[in-house]
Amino acid sequence: MKKRILKIIKATVVIFLSLVILFFLCDLVSPLYVDVAYSPVVEARDGKVLHAWLAKDQQWRIKVSLDEISPEFKKAIIYKEDKYFYSHPGVNIIAVGRAFFNNLFHLKRTSGASTITMQVVRMLHPESRTYFNKCIEMFRAEQLELHHSKNEILELYFNLLPYGGNIQGIKTASLLYLNKTPDKLSLAEVTALSVIPNRPRSLVPGKNNNAIIAERNKWLNNFKQAKLFHANIIDDALNEPLTAKRLHAPNKTPQFAWRLRKNNLSQTQIRSTLDENIQQKTETLVSNYTAQLKQRNINNAAVIIINNKTHEVSAYVGSPDFKDRNHYGEVDGVQALRSPGSTLKPLLYGLCFDAGFITPKTVVEDVPLNIGGYAPENYDLNFRGNVTAEEALKNSFNIPAVELLNQLGVKNFINKLAVAGFNSAWQNRRKEGLSLILGGCSVRLDELAALYSSFANDGKYYPLQWIVNDSLRNANISKQGVKILSPGADFMLTQILSTLHRPDLPNAYDEAENIPKIAWKTGTSYGRKDAWSVGYNKTYTIAVWIGNFSGEGVPDLSGASVATPLLFQLFNSIDHNANNDWEQAPKDLSFRLVCSKTGKLPNDFCHEQVMDYYIPGVSNNERCNHIKEVYVSSDEKYSYCTSCLPSGGYKIKSFENISPELATYYKANHIAYKKIPLHNPACTRAFNGRAPVITSLGNGMVYIIMDKQQQQLALSCSTSNDVSKVYWYINDKFYSAANPAQKILFSPNTSIIKISCADDKGRNTNIEIKVKFV
């Protein structure tokens, strides 16, 4: 008897080991592939799904993790589908035996044999229901248990549950039927969604809600009898109505979502940095604001909001209405390349602060200018003469900006733009010239936002963060930042941009309490096609673009009157109680007294002085020279130099020491100023100093003549204060004498023309132009 028992035990062990070995051999030969195609989704920072796309197999299958499933849901599913899920190895032998016995003797059909693991296998690899396929299913279930944990299997189960049509997974069903995430479902909703997968064709939310309620309540009563949940909670669930119906898949922030998906094709679940609360406020304000603008034929807008502390994109509106095909609503205005108007001027002034060219009180000239044939004009076609650098920036005067860019160098400026992420400007660097500072280039709204965000971070540029915990990209830059401006230059710039006494303040914001505490700059492109307003405080940077994606200009369109009101509304909505934390000057900045006439260090004759910021060791330390002492005759009819100064009969008198361009501006506008008397005619000395500047024609430029008989070219120049007469020469032949402010005309008759201008001090300027006759 004992030998027989031992033989049975040995045989059992051998069979068991053989089966185990056979199982592992089969597992090696025929592995189970778990390759689930999930719907790509873009989520807000809090995990809410903003936008979803169909999976590769054309199913709506939005991935859910166990952390997103409420404990009630887990408990209900496990109790309903597989009470011993955490105990069995994938197949419940007792349940299988019971089901086999019942089916064999036709007592009744039992549905409890399939474990959750077996159901996952069937959903991964659906086959017809036969005894052979059931055996394969059990084998696959053991494979699944071998290679995956119980929680991984349960997570797969929640992601593969069928809900009719092409909807799979509990997260997909809760979003597309109830507009909720799984962790926000009530017990009644949890139970309703747990019964649908058993009969997805006959229990369709929105069509068979009464049948779903009946099946739901049946299971709620089962839960009650089993004391799975508190009786009061179940009673409330039994009385809860079911409002489920088929909804559209999440399709918010379409331009933003497509942008992130395009840049992260390998990811199906993209957790963005978008703040849903700020995003909703932004979308509402943009929609309401642009609805009013449509009456003025202004149809599009774009906004991006940056968190300056984390460098994350908090809100993104590519267009007011993505579905507005009449006005190209599908266009992403944040990425569109547009003319920036004057919005790059703050960077230029900051760089000139750091180069030592200017300080806020440095006086610059706003007068007619011609640099190599390029003659820029101000927005209102007027000139102001001498203005301080801070006034020039506040008023967005064009002439001082062009002159400063010429001094700094276009190449240096574009290099700095490239460091700040302006890709288009860098790609077109060989084509760019002085006009780029007035909008003669193309930029994107997100590039401008990142630049102005650097102004809120002591002049350090940080790449924008689009995805949560995505700081590994550009890791070194993200941590340290790249220096664009020094803290001192950045502080002076912010002080200028935060002042309220400026022309680009909207008329409706005359009362200070309605104005957010920000620094901002506006811009309007040529032809009034683009209106910009970009502002920042310590917390946020907001960039606004308004115009028409069609490129159509509108006479009423300007950054100050159209874009800035929306900028103010956005700041007042998301950061109304912000403080001006930047009001404390950095350590690399100091104060000094300067002459109010030039912004330079005072001289003995500088009686009007003002306080000015400067960067020690960097800012220009030149002494003021706005006054010039001249020897004049007793009757002030002639002036003398040291070579022709008589032994008596003269006196010393002070005159303004102004540039030829400013002198020309004064003469042209009949502005009175003390002009130096005509120099002693008997003097034979050749004078040093600045020669006349030919302003009407550019050296090396080509001019097209359509009518050789009628068309003429103009000759005009700028001279120093001490010049009374100029002499014009064409191809080394005397042509005409004129007053410095006088414009004369000549008819060109050769293709290459040398033009010379000499003043009455013997100083001379030559240029050469080319003429093309058509």
CSV table of N, CA, C and O in Angstrom, one decimal, residues 14 139 203 243 260 334 398 428 462 484 498 500 558 594 631 691 760 774:
chain,number,residue,atom,x,y,z
A,14,VAL,N,6.3,13.9,-11.0
A,14,VAL,CA,6.9,13.9,-12.3
A,14,VAL,C,5.9,14.6,-13.3
A,14,VAL,O,6.4,15.4,-14.1
A,139,PHE,N,-3.8,29.1,-20.4
A,139,PHE,CA,-2.4,29.1,-20.5
A,139,PHE,C,-1.8,30.5,-20.7
A,139,PHE,O,-0.8,30.8,-20.0
A,203,LEU,N,-26.3,47.5,-23.5
A,203,LEU,CA,-26.3,48.5,-22.5
A,203,LEU,C,-25.5,49.7,-23.0
A,203,LEU,O,-24.3,49.9,-22.7
A,243,THR,N,-27.3,60.2,-16.1
A,243,THR,CA,-27.4,61.2,-17.2
A,243,THR,C,-26.4,60.9,-18.3
A,243,THR,O,-26.0,61.8,-19.0
A,260,LEU,N,2.3,70.0,-29.2
A,260,LEU,CA,3.0,69.1,-28.3
A,260,LEU,C,3.1,67.7,-28.9
A,260,LEU,O,4.1,67.0,-28.7
A,334,VAL,N,0.4,81.7,-32.3
A,334,VAL,CA,1.5,81.7,-31.4
A,334,VAL,C,2.8,81.4,-32.2
A,334,VAL,O,3.9,81.9,-32.0
A,398,ASN,N,11.5,106.0,-33.7
A,398,ASN,CA,12.3,105.1,-34.6
A,398,ASN,C,13.7,105.6,-34.9
A,398,ASN,O,14.6,104.7,-35.0
A,428,ASN,N,17.7,84.1,-41.2
A,428,ASN,CA,17.7,85.2,-42.3
A,428,ASN,C,18.8,86.3,-42.0
A,428,ASN,O,18.6,87.4,-42.4
A,462,TYR,N,15.7,81.7,-20.3
A,462,TYR,CA,15.5,80.3,-20.1
A,462,TYR,C,14.6,79.8,-21.2
A,462,TYR,O,13.6,80.4,-21.5
A,484,ILE,N,21.4,87.4,-21.1
A,484,ILE,CA,21.0,88.3,-22.2
A,484,ILE,C,21.4,89.8,-21.9
A,484,ILE,O,22.0,90.5,-22.7
A,498,SER,N,7.9,100.3,-17.2
A,498,SER,CA,6.8,100.2,-16.2
A,498,SER,C,6.2,101.6,-15.9
A,498,SER,O,5.3,101.7,-15.2
A,500,LEU,N,4.0,105.0,-16.3
A,500,LEU,CA,2.7,105.1,-16.8
A,500,LEU,C,2.5,106.3,-17.7
A,500,LEU,O,1.5,106.4,-18.5
A,558,SER,N,-3.6,99.0,-33.9
A,558,SER,CA,-2.3,99.4,-33.3
A,558,SER,C,-2.1,98.7,-31.9
A,558,SER,O,-3.1,98.2,-31.3
A,594,VAL,N,24.1,114.0,-13.8
A,594,VAL,CA,24.5,114.2,-15.2
A,594,VAL,C,23.9,115.5,-15.6
A,594,VAL,O,22.9,116.0,-15.1
A,631,TYR,N,35.6,132.7,-30.2
A,631,TYR,CA,36.0,134.1,-30.3
A,631,TYR,C,35.2,134.8,-31.4
A,631,TYR,O,35.1,134.3,-32.5
A,691,ALA,N,33.0,117.1,-41.4
A,691,ALA,CA,32.6,117.6,-42.8
A,691,ALA,C,31.1,117.5,-43.0
A,691,ALA,O,30.4,116.8,-42.2
A,760,ASP,N,32.2,126.1,-46.0
A,760,ASP,CA,33.1,127.3,-46.1
A,760,ASP,C,34.3,127.2,-45.1
A,760,ASP,O,35.0,128.2,-45.0
A,774,VAL,N,16.0,103.8,-67.5
A,774,VAL,CA,15.0,102.9,-68.0
A,774,VAL,C,14.2,103.5,-69.1
A,774,VAL,O,13.7,104.6,-69.0
